[in-house]
Amino acid sequence: MTGPAPTTTTTRERMRRAPVETGLGMAPDPASTRDDVRLRIPLHDGVRDATGRVLPLLPALLADSGIGYLVFSTGKLAAGAPTVELRLDLAGTPAPEAAWLTAELSLLHLDDEIGVGRAEMRDDTGVLVAHAVVSMAVTAVPDRPGGLARPGGAIDPAAGGSRDGGSGPGTDFRSAIPPFDPQRLRPERLEFDGADAVLTPGPSTVNLNGTTHGAVLSGFAAAAQVAHFGDPAARPLSLAVEFLRPAHVDVALRARTTTVRDGRRFWAMRTELLLPDGRVAVRATGSGLRPAA
Protein backbone atom coordinates (compact mmCIF):
# COMPACT_ATOMS: atom_id res chain seq x y z
CA MET A 1 0.00 0.00 0.00
CA THR A 2 2.97 2.36 -0.31
CA GLY A 3 3.06 2.94 -4.07
CA PRO A 4 2.30 6.38 -5.52
CA ALA A 5 -1.16 7.22 -6.77
CA PRO A 6 -1.80 8.31 -10.35
CA THR A 7 -2.37 11.97 -11.16
CA THR A 8 -5.21 12.20 -13.65
CA THR A 9 -8.08 14.52 -14.50
CA THR A 10 -9.58 13.41 -11.18
CA THR A 11 -6.80 15.22 -9.34
CA ARG A 12 -7.42 18.43 -11.28
CA GLU A 13 -11.16 18.18 -10.76
CA ARG A 14 -10.73 17.66 -7.02
CA MET A 15 -8.52 20.77 -6.81
CA ARG A 16 -11.04 22.77 -8.85
CA ARG A 17 -13.88 21.95 -6.45
CA ALA A 18 -11.94 22.75 -3.28
CA PRO A 19 -12.23 26.43 -2.24
CA VAL A 20 -8.88 26.70 -0.44
CA GLU A 21 -6.97 25.04 -3.27
CA THR A 22 -8.85 27.13 -5.84
CA GLY A 23 -8.19 30.35 -3.94
CA LEU A 24 -4.45 29.76 -4.14
CA GLY A 25 -4.54 28.40 -7.70
CA MET A 26 -3.24 24.95 -6.78
CA ALA A 27 -3.22 22.40 -9.61
CA PRO A 28 -1.26 19.36 -10.84
CA ASP A 29 2.12 20.30 -12.31
CA PRO A 30 2.37 19.61 -16.06
CA ALA A 31 5.38 17.35 -15.36
CA SER A 32 3.49 15.22 -12.83
CA THR A 33 3.43 11.49 -13.57
CA ARG A 34 2.28 8.33 -11.82
CA ASP A 35 5.76 7.83 -10.38
CA ASP A 36 6.58 11.48 -9.73
CA VAL A 37 3.54 13.18 -8.21
CA ARG A 38 3.73 17.00 -8.23
CA LEU A 39 1.40 19.90 -7.46
CA ARG A 40 2.07 23.59 -7.89
CA ILE A 41 0.85 27.03 -6.77
CA PRO A 42 1.51 30.32 -8.59
CA LEU A 43 3.81 32.83 -6.90
CA HIS A 44 2.87 36.51 -6.88
CA ASP A 45 3.18 39.50 -4.57
CA GLY A 46 -0.03 38.61 -2.75
CA VAL A 47 1.43 35.38 -1.36
CA ARG A 48 4.87 36.77 -0.46
CA ASP A 49 5.84 38.91 2.50
CA ALA A 50 7.85 42.14 2.37
CA THR A 51 11.12 40.17 2.22
CA GLY A 52 9.97 38.01 -0.71
CA ARG A 53 9.42 34.85 1.35
CA VAL A 54 6.20 32.92 0.81
CA LEU A 55 3.43 32.89 3.40
CA PRO A 56 3.65 29.55 5.30
CA LEU A 57 0.09 28.92 4.11
CA LEU A 58 1.44 27.96 0.65
CA PRO A 59 3.81 25.13 1.58
CA ALA A 60 1.35 23.99 4.27
CA LEU A 61 -1.37 23.68 1.62
CA LEU A 62 0.83 21.86 -0.91
CA ALA A 63 1.90 19.39 1.78
CA ASP A 64 -1.42 18.87 3.55
CA SER A 65 -3.61 18.72 0.47
CA GLY A 66 -1.09 16.88 -1.71
CA ILE A 67 -0.25 14.15 0.78
CA GLY A 68 -3.91 13.96 1.71
CA TYR A 69 -4.67 13.21 -1.94
CA LEU A 70 -2.05 10.45 -2.04
CA VAL A 71 -3.49 8.82 1.09
CA PHE A 72 -7.07 9.25 -0.16
CA SER A 73 -6.46 7.80 -3.62
CA THR A 74 -3.94 5.08 -2.75
CA GLY A 75 -6.03 3.87 0.18
CA LYS A 76 -9.28 4.19 -1.84
CA LEU A 77 -10.89 6.05 1.07
CA ALA A 78 -14.47 7.32 1.26
CA ALA A 79 -13.36 10.76 2.45
CA GLY A 80 -10.24 12.54 3.70
CA ALA A 81 -7.90 11.15 6.35
CA PRO A 82 -7.70 13.83 9.07
CA THR A 83 -4.24 15.34 9.52
CA VAL A 84 -2.69 14.55 12.90
CA GLU A 85 0.59 16.42 12.53
CA LEU A 86 2.28 18.65 9.98
CA ARG A 87 5.99 19.47 10.31
CA LEU A 88 7.19 22.25 8.03
CA ASP A 89 10.80 23.37 7.51
CA LEU A 90 11.13 26.72 5.77
CA ALA A 91 14.31 26.98 3.70
CA GLY A 92 15.13 29.50 0.96
CA THR A 93 13.39 32.56 -0.44
CA PRO A 94 11.95 32.09 -3.93
CA ALA A 95 13.80 33.94 -6.66
CA PRO A 96 12.20 37.31 -7.50
CA GLU A 97 11.44 36.07 -11.02
CA ALA A 98 10.00 32.72 -9.88
CA ALA A 99 6.44 32.11 -11.07
CA TRP A 100 5.58 28.78 -9.40
CA LEU A 101 6.10 26.84 -6.19
CA THR A 102 6.04 23.11 -6.96
CA ALA A 103 5.81 20.22 -4.51
CA GLU A 104 7.23 16.79 -5.27
CA LEU A 105 5.15 14.40 -3.17
CA SER A 106 5.87 10.92 -1.88
CA LEU A 107 3.90 8.53 0.28
CA LEU A 108 6.32 7.13 2.85
CA HIS A 109 3.96 4.74 4.60
CA LEU A 110 0.33 3.68 4.53
CA ASP A 111 -1.42 1.00 6.57
CA ASP A 112 -4.88 0.52 8.05
CA GLU A 113 -4.24 3.11 10.77
CA ILE A 114 -1.94 5.88 9.53
CA GLY A 115 -0.56 7.46 6.39
CA VAL A 116 2.72 9.41 6.30
CA GLY A 117 3.99 11.47 3.39
CA ARG A 118 6.68 13.94 2.46
CA ALA A 119 6.67 17.06 0.30
CA GLU A 120 9.74 18.83 -1.09
CA MET A 121 8.92 22.26 -2.46
CA ARG A 122 11.01 24.27 -4.93
CA ASP A 123 10.39 27.30 -7.08
CA ASP A 124 10.75 27.05 -10.86
CA THR A 125 14.35 28.30 -10.68
CA GLY A 126 15.36 25.37 -8.46
CA VAL A 127 15.43 27.10 -5.04
CA LEU A 128 14.42 24.78 -2.19
CA VAL A 129 11.69 26.75 -0.40
CA ALA A 130 10.27 24.22 2.09
CA HIS A 131 10.16 20.61 3.20
CA ALA A 132 7.28 18.96 5.06
CA VAL A 133 6.26 15.66 6.61
CA VAL A 134 2.56 15.01 7.24
CA SER A 135 0.93 12.26 9.31
CA MET A 136 -2.74 11.36 8.83
CA ALA A 137 -5.18 9.14 10.73
CA VAL A 138 -6.73 6.57 8.40
CA THR A 139 -8.84 5.18 11.27
CA ALA A 140 -10.60 8.55 11.63
CA VAL A 141 -11.87 8.83 8.04
CA PRO A 142 -15.61 9.63 7.96
CA ASP A 143 -17.91 7.44 5.89
CA ARG A 144 -18.61 10.16 3.30
CA PRO A 145 -17.37 13.60 2.13
CA GLY A 146 -18.52 16.25 4.57
CA GLY A 147 -18.99 13.62 7.25
CA LEU A 148 -17.43 15.74 10.00
CA ALA A 149 -19.55 18.85 9.33
CA ARG A 150 -21.65 19.98 12.26
CA PRO A 151 -25.40 19.34 11.82
CA GLY A 152 -27.16 22.65 11.28
CA GLY A 153 -23.87 24.48 10.75
CA ALA A 154 -22.60 26.59 7.86
CA ILE A 155 -21.61 23.56 5.76
CA ASP A 156 -24.34 21.40 4.23
CA PRO A 157 -22.82 18.16 2.88
CA ALA A 158 -26.05 17.51 0.96
CA ALA A 159 -25.65 20.70 -1.09
CA GLY A 160 -24.94 20.36 -4.80
CA GLY A 161 -24.27 22.74 -7.63
CA SER A 162 -21.10 24.48 -8.72
CA ARG A 163 -19.71 27.99 -9.08
CA ASP A 164 -20.67 28.01 -12.77
CA GLY A 165 -24.22 26.82 -12.10
CA GLY A 166 -23.68 23.14 -12.88
CA SER A 167 -25.16 20.31 -10.87
CA GLY A 168 -25.38 16.54 -10.86
CA PRO A 169 -23.06 13.67 -10.03
CA GLY A 170 -19.94 15.61 -11.09
CA THR A 171 -20.28 18.12 -8.27
CA ASP A 172 -19.81 17.90 -4.51
CA PHE A 173 -20.84 19.97 -1.51
CA ARG A 174 -17.82 22.31 -1.86
CA SER A 175 -18.32 23.17 -5.52
CA ALA A 176 -20.56 26.22 -5.06
CA ILE A 177 -18.46 27.78 -2.25
CA PRO A 178 -16.43 30.87 -3.29
CA PRO A 179 -12.63 30.50 -3.29
CA PHE A 180 -10.62 31.29 -0.18
CA ASP A 181 -8.77 34.63 -0.06
CA PRO A 182 -5.20 34.02 1.20
CA GLN A 183 -4.87 37.71 2.06
CA ARG A 184 -6.89 36.98 5.19
CA LEU A 185 -3.85 35.22 6.64
CA ARG A 186 -1.30 37.96 6.15
CA PRO A 187 -0.02 38.95 9.63
CA GLU A 188 -0.86 42.62 9.06
CA ARG A 189 -4.45 41.72 8.14
CA LEU A 190 -5.26 39.72 11.27
CA GLU A 191 -7.87 40.95 13.74
CA PHE A 192 -7.11 41.01 17.45
CA ASP A 193 -8.97 40.85 20.74
CA GLY A 194 -6.40 42.06 23.21
CA ALA A 195 -3.20 40.08 22.62
CA ASP A 196 -5.00 37.20 20.85
CA ALA A 197 -5.51 37.03 17.10
CA VAL A 198 -9.07 36.00 16.24
CA LEU A 199 -10.51 34.37 13.14
CA THR A 200 -13.84 32.89 12.13
CA PRO A 201 -12.73 30.71 9.21
CA GLY A 202 -15.90 30.77 7.11
CA PRO A 203 -17.19 28.33 4.45
CA SER A 204 -14.37 29.13 1.99
CA THR A 205 -11.92 27.35 4.32
CA VAL A 206 -13.73 24.00 4.23
CA ASN A 207 -11.94 20.73 3.50
CA LEU A 208 -13.26 17.46 2.06
CA ASN A 209 -14.54 16.37 5.48
CA GLY A 210 -16.59 19.53 6.11
CA THR A 211 -14.30 21.22 8.68
CA THR A 212 -11.65 23.94 8.48
CA HIS A 213 -8.72 23.03 6.23
CA GLY A 214 -5.53 22.14 8.10
CA ALA A 215 -3.48 24.45 5.89
CA VAL A 216 -5.66 27.41 6.90
CA LEU A 217 -5.25 26.55 10.57
CA SER A 218 -1.48 26.23 10.10
CA GLY A 219 -1.33 29.52 8.20
CA PHE A 220 -3.35 31.29 10.90
CA ALA A 221 -1.03 30.04 13.64
CA ALA A 222 2.06 31.06 11.67
CA ALA A 223 0.66 34.52 10.99
CA ALA A 224 -0.23 34.96 14.67
CA GLN A 225 3.37 34.16 15.60
CA VAL A 226 4.79 36.72 13.19
CA ALA A 227 2.39 39.32 14.53
CA HIS A 228 3.28 38.40 18.11
CA PHE A 229 7.02 38.75 17.39
CA GLY A 230 6.36 42.20 15.97
CA ASP A 231 9.15 42.35 13.38
CA PRO A 232 8.17 41.38 9.81
CA ALA A 233 11.88 40.98 8.93
CA ALA A 234 12.23 38.06 11.37
CA ARG A 235 12.81 34.81 9.50
CA PRO A 236 10.64 31.78 10.38
CA LEU A 237 12.54 28.49 10.21
CA SER A 238 10.06 25.80 11.20
CA LEU A 239 6.48 25.12 12.18
CA ALA A 240 5.23 21.94 13.87
CA VAL A 241 1.43 21.73 14.00
CA GLU A 242 -0.60 19.23 16.03
CA PHE A 243 -4.29 18.91 15.12
CA LEU A 244 -6.09 17.91 18.30
CA ARG A 245 -9.76 18.24 17.32
CA PRO A 246 -11.79 19.55 14.35
CA ALA A 247 -12.45 23.26 14.01
CA HIS A 248 -15.77 24.04 12.35
CA VAL A 249 -15.81 26.82 9.79
CA ASP A 250 -18.43 28.93 11.57
CA VAL A 251 -16.77 28.86 15.01
CA ALA A 252 -14.55 31.75 16.17
CA LEU A 253 -10.96 30.73 16.88
CA ARG A 254 -8.62 32.54 19.24
CA ALA A 255 -4.85 32.29 18.64
CA ARG A 256 -3.04 32.55 21.96
CA THR A 257 0.73 32.84 21.48
CA THR A 258 3.45 32.63 24.11
CA THR A 259 7.21 32.99 23.78
CA VAL A 260 9.16 29.81 24.49
CA ARG A 261 12.63 31.11 23.65
CA ASP A 262 13.77 34.70 23.19
CA GLY A 263 17.48 34.58 22.43
CA ARG A 264 19.83 36.98 20.74
CA ARG A 265 19.59 35.12 17.42
CA PHE A 266 16.84 32.50 17.73
CA TRP A 267 13.24 32.64 18.89
CA ALA A 268 10.57 30.01 19.49
CA MET A 269 6.84 30.43 20.10
CA ARG A 270 3.88 28.24 20.88
CA THR A 271 0.42 29.08 19.60
CA GLU A 272 -2.82 27.42 20.66
CA LEU A 273 -5.93 27.85 18.56
CA LEU A 274 -8.74 27.86 21.09
CA LEU A 275 -12.39 27.01 20.51
CA PRO A 276 -15.05 29.19 22.20
CA ASP A 277 -15.32 26.69 25.08
CA GLY A 278 -11.58 27.00 25.76
CA ARG A 279 -10.56 23.62 24.35
CA VAL A 280 -7.45 23.54 22.17
CA ALA A 281 -8.12 22.66 18.53
CA VAL A 282 -4.57 23.14 17.25
CA ARG A 283 -1.16 23.53 18.88
CA ALA A 284 1.67 24.98 16.79
CA THR A 285 5.31 25.49 17.74
CA GLY A 286 7.39 27.76 15.54
CA SER A 287 11.02 28.82 15.52
CA GLY A 288 13.00 31.41 13.65
CA LEU A 289 15.90 33.84 13.36
CA ARG A 290 16.02 37.42 14.46
CA PRO A 291 17.06 39.90 11.75
CA ALA A 292 20.81 40.37 11.50
CA ALA A 293 21.99 43.55 13.24
Coordinates of C-alpha atoms in Angstrom, one line a residue:
M1 CA 0.0 0.0 0.0
T2 CA 3.0 2.4 -0.3
G3 CA 3.1 2.9 -4.1
P4 CA 2.3 6.4 -5.5
A5 CA -1.2 7.2 -6.8
P6 CA -1.8 8.3 -10.3
T7 CA -2.4 12.0 -11.2
T8 CA -5.2 12.2 -13.6
T9 CA -8.1 14.5 -14.5
T10 CA -9.6 13.4 -11.2
T11 CA -6.8 15.2 -9.3
R12 CA -7.4 18.4 -11.3
E13 CA -11.2 18.2 -10.8
R14 CA -10.7 17.7 -7.0
M15 CA -8.5 20.8 -6.8
R16 CA -11.0 22.8 -8.9
R17 CA -13.9 21.9 -6.5
A18 CA -11.9 22.7 -3.3
P19 CA -12.2 26.4 -2.2
V20 CA -8.9 26.7 -0.4
E21 CA -7.0 25.0 -3.3
T22 CA -8.9 27.1 -5.8
G23 CA -8.2 30.3 -3.9
L24 CA -4.4 29.8 -4.1
G25 CA -4.5 28.4 -7.7
M26 CA -3.2 25.0 -6.8
A27 CA -3.2 22.4 -9.6
P28 CA -1.3 19.4 -10.8
D29 CA 2.1 20.3 -12.3
P30 CA 2.4 19.6 -16.1
A31 CA 5.4 17.4 -15.4
S32 CA 3.5 15.2 -12.8
T33 CA 3.4 11.5 -13.6
R34 CA 2.3 8.3 -11.8
D35 CA 5.8 7.8 -10.4
D36 CA 6.6 11.5 -9.7
V37 CA 3.5 13.2 -8.2
R38 CA 3.7 17.0 -8.2
L39 CA 1.4 19.9 -7.5
R40 CA 2.1 23.6 -7.9
I41 CA 0.8 27.0 -6.8
P42 CA 1.5 30.3 -8.6
L43 CA 3.8 32.8 -6.9
H44 CA 2.9 36.5 -6.9
D45 CA 3.2 39.5 -4.6
G46 CA 0.0 38.6 -2.7
V47 CA 1.4 35.4 -1.4
R48 CA 4.9 36.8 -0.5
D49 CA 5.8 38.9 2.5
A50 CA 7.8 42.1 2.4
T51 CA 11.1 40.2 2.2
G52 CA 10.0 38.0 -0.7
R53 CA 9.4 34.9 1.4
V54 CA 6.2 32.9 0.8
L55 CA 3.4 32.9 3.4
P56 CA 3.6 29.6 5.3
L57 CA 0.1 28.9 4.1
L58 CA 1.4 28.0 0.7
P59 CA 3.8 25.1 1.6
A60 CA 1.4 24.0 4.3
L61 CA -1.4 23.7 1.6
L62 CA 0.8 21.9 -0.9
A63 CA 1.9 19.4 1.8
D64 CA -1.4 18.9 3.6
S65 CA -3.6 18.7 0.5
G66 CA -1.1 16.9 -1.7
I67 CA -0.2 14.2 0.8
G68 CA -3.9 14.0 1.7
Y69 CA -4.7 13.2 -1.9
L70 CA -2.0 10.5 -2.0
V71 CA -3.5 8.8 1.1
F72 CA -7.1 9.3 -0.2
S73 CA -6.5 7.8 -3.6
T74 CA -3.9 5.1 -2.8
G75 CA -6.0 3.9 0.2
K76 CA -9.3 4.2 -1.8
L77 CA -10.9 6.0 1.1
A78 CA -14.5 7.3 1.3
A79 CA -13.4 10.8 2.5
G80 CA -10.2 12.5 3.7
A81 CA -7.9 11.1 6.3
P82 CA -7.7 13.8 9.1
T83 CA -4.2 15.3 9.5
V84 CA -2.7 14.5 12.9
E85 CA 0.6 16.4 12.5
L86 CA 2.3 18.6 10.0
R87 CA 6.0 19.5 10.3
L88 CA 7.2 22.3 8.0
D89 CA 10.8 23.4 7.5
L90 CA 11.1 26.7 5.8
A91 CA 14.3 27.0 3.7
G92 CA 15.1 29.5 1.0
T93 CA 13.4 32.6 -0.4
P94 CA 11.9 32.1 -3.9
A95 CA 13.8 33.9 -6.7
P96 CA 12.2 37.3 -7.5
E97 CA 11.4 36.1 -11.0
A98 CA 10.0 32.7 -9.9
A99 CA 6.4 32.1 -11.1
W100 CA 5.6 28.8 -9.4
L101 CA 6.1 26.8 -6.2
T102 CA 6.0 23.1 -7.0
A103 CA 5.8 20.2 -4.5
E104 CA 7.2 16.8 -5.3
L105 CA 5.2 14.4 -3.2
S106 CA 5.9 10.9 -1.9
L107 CA 3.9 8.5 0.3
L108 CA 6.3 7.1 2.9
H109 CA 4.0 4.7 4.6
L110 CA 0.3 3.7 4.5
D111 CA -1.4 1.0 6.6
D112 CA -4.9 0.5 8.1
E113 CA -4.2 3.1 10.8
I114 CA -1.9 5.9 9.5
G115 CA -0.6 7.5 6.4
V116 CA 2.7 9.4 6.3
G117 CA 4.0 11.5 3.4
R118 CA 6.7 13.9 2.5
A119 CA 6.7 17.1 0.3
E120 CA 9.7 18.8 -1.1
M121 CA 8.9 22.3 -2.5
R122 CA 11.0 24.3 -4.9
D123 CA 10.4 27.3 -7.1
D124 CA 10.7 27.1 -10.9
T125 CA 14.4 28.3 -10.7
G126 CA 15.4 25.4 -8.5
V127 CA 15.4 27.1 -5.0
L128 CA 14.4 24.8 -2.2
V129 CA 11.7 26.8 -0.4
A130 CA 10.3 24.2 2.1
H131 CA 10.2 20.6 3.2
A132 CA 7.3 19.0 5.1
V133 CA 6.3 15.7 6.6
V134 CA 2.6 15.0 7.2
S135 CA 0.9 12.3 9.3
M136 CA -2.7 11.4 8.8
A137 CA -5.2 9.1 10.7
V138 CA -6.7 6.6 8.4
T139 CA -8.8 5.2 11.3
A140 CA -10.6 8.5 11.6
V141 CA -11.9 8.8 8.0
P142 CA -15.6 9.6 8.0
D143 CA -17.9 7.4 5.9
R144 CA -18.6 10.2 3.3
P145 CA -17.4 13.6 2.1
G146 CA -18.5 16.3 4.6
G147 CA -19.0 13.6 7.3
L148 CA -17.4 15.7 10.0
A149 CA -19.5 18.8 9.3
R150 CA -21.7 20.0 12.3
P151 CA -25.4 19.3 11.8
G152 CA -27.2 22.6 11.3
G153 CA -23.9 24.5 10.8
A154 CA -22.6 26.6 7.9
I155 CA -21.6 23.6 5.8
D156 CA -24.3 21.4 4.2
P157 CA -22.8 18.2 2.9
A158 CA -26.0 17.5 1.0
A159 CA -25.6 20.7 -1.1
G160 CA -24.9 20.4 -4.8
G161 CA -24.3 22.7 -7.6
S162 CA -21.1 24.5 -8.7
R163 CA -19.7 28.0 -9.1
D164 CA -20.7 28.0 -12.8
G165 CA -24.2 26.8 -12.1
G166 CA -23.7 23.1 -12.9
S167 CA -25.2 20.3 -10.9
G168 CA -25.4 16.5 -10.9
P169 CA -23.1 13.7 -10.0
G170 CA -19.9 15.6 -11.1
T171 CA -20.3 18.1 -8.3
D172 CA -19.8 17.9 -4.5
F173 CA -20.8 20.0 -1.5
R174 CA -17.8 22.3 -1.9
S175 CA -18.3 23.2 -5.5
A176 CA -20.6 26.2 -5.1
I177 CA -18.5 27.8 -2.3
P178 CA -16.4 30.9 -3.3
P179 CA -12.6 30.5 -3.3
F180 CA -10.6 31.3 -0.2
D181 CA -8.8 34.6 -0.1
P182 CA -5.2 34.0 1.2
Q183 CA -4.9 37.7 2.1
R184 CA -6.9 37.0 5.2
L185 CA -3.9 35.2 6.6
R186 CA -1.3 38.0 6.2
P187 CA 0.0 39.0 9.6
E188 CA -0.9 42.6 9.1
R189 CA -4.4 41.7 8.1
L190 CA -5.3 39.7 11.3
E191 CA -7.9 40.9 13.7
F192 CA -7.1 41.0 17.5
D193 CA -9.0 40.8 20.7
G194 CA -6.4 42.1 23.2
A195 CA -3.2 40.1 22.6
D196 CA -5.0 37.2 20.9
A197 CA -5.5 37.0 17.1
V198 CA -9.1 36.0 16.2
L199 CA -10.5 34.4 13.1
T200 CA -13.8 32.9 12.1
P201 CA -12.7 30.7 9.2
G202 CA -15.9 30.8 7.1
P203 CA -17.2 28.3 4.4
S204 CA -14.4 29.1 2.0
T205 CA -11.9 27.4 4.3
V206 CA -13.7 24.0 4.2
N207 CA -11.9 20.7 3.5
L208 CA -13.3 17.5 2.1
N209 CA -14.5 16.4 5.5
G210 CA -16.6 19.5 6.1
T211 CA -14.3 21.2 8.7
T212 CA -11.6 23.9 8.5
H213 CA -8.7 23.0 6.2
G214 CA -5.5 22.1 8.1
A215 CA -3.5 24.5 5.9
V216 CA -5.7 27.4 6.9
L217 CA -5.3 26.6 10.6
S218 CA -1.5 26.2 10.1
G219 CA -1.3 29.5 8.2
F220 CA -3.4 31.3 10.9
A221 CA -1.0 30.0 13.6
A222 CA 2.1 31.1 11.7
A223 CA 0.7 34.5 11.0
A224 CA -0.2 35.0 14.7
Q225 CA 3.4 34.2 15.6
V226 CA 4.8 36.7 13.2
A227 CA 2.4 39.3 14.5
H228 CA 3.3 38.4 18.1
F229 CA 7.0 38.8 17.4
G230 CA 6.4 42.2 16.0
D231 CA 9.1 42.3 13.4
P232 CA 8.2 41.4 9.8
A233 CA 11.9 41.0 8.9
A234 CA 12.2 38.1 11.4
R235 CA 12.8 34.8 9.5
P236 CA 10.6 31.8 10.4
L237 CA 12.5 28.5 10.2
S238 CA 10.1 25.8 11.2
L239 CA 6.5 25.1 12.2
A240 CA 5.2 21.9 13.9
V241 CA 1.4 21.7 14.0
E242 CA -0.6 19.2 16.0
F243 CA -4.3 18.9 15.1
L244 CA -6.1 17.9 18.3
R245 CA -9.8 18.2 17.3
P246 CA -11.8 19.5 14.4
A247 CA -12.5 23.3 14.0
H248 CA -15.8 24.0 12.4
V249 CA -15.8 26.8 9.8
D250 CA -18.4 28.9 11.6
V251 CA -16.8 28.9 15.0
A252 CA -14.6 31.7 16.2
L253 CA -11.0 30.7 16.9
R254 CA -8.6 32.5 19.2
A255 CA -4.9 32.3 18.6
R256 CA -3.0 32.5 22.0
T257 CA 0.7 32.8 21.5
T258 CA 3.4 32.6 24.1
T259 CA 7.2 33.0 23.8
V260 CA 9.2 29.8 24.5
R261 CA 12.6 31.1 23.6
D262 CA 13.8 34.7 23.2
G263 CA 17.5 34.6 22.4
R264 CA 19.8 37.0 20.7
R265 CA 19.6 35.1 17.4
F266 CA 16.8 32.5 17.7
W267 CA 13.2 32.6 18.9
A268 CA 10.6 30.0 19.5
M269 CA 6.8 30.4 20.1
R270 CA 3.9 28.2 20.9
T271 CA 0.4 29.1 19.6
E272 CA -2.8 27.4 20.7
L273 CA -5.9 27.9 18.6
L274 CA -8.7 27.9 21.1
L275 CA -12.4 27.0 20.5
P276 CA -15.1 29.2 22.2
D277 CA -15.3 26.7 25.1
G278 CA -11.6 27.0 25.8
R279 CA -10.6 23.6 24.3
V280 CA -7.4 23.5 22.2
A281 CA -8.1 22.7 18.5
V282 CA -4.6 23.1 17.3
R283 CA -1.2 23.5 18.9
A284 CA 1.7 25.0 16.8
T285 CA 5.3 25.5 17.7
G286 CA 7.4 27.8 15.5
S287 CA 11.0 28.8 15.5
G288 CA 13.0 31.4 13.6
L289 CA 15.9 33.8 13.4
R290 CA 16.0 37.4 14.5
P291 CA 17.1 39.9 11.8
A292 CA 20.8 40.4 11.5
A293 CA 22.0 43.5 13.2

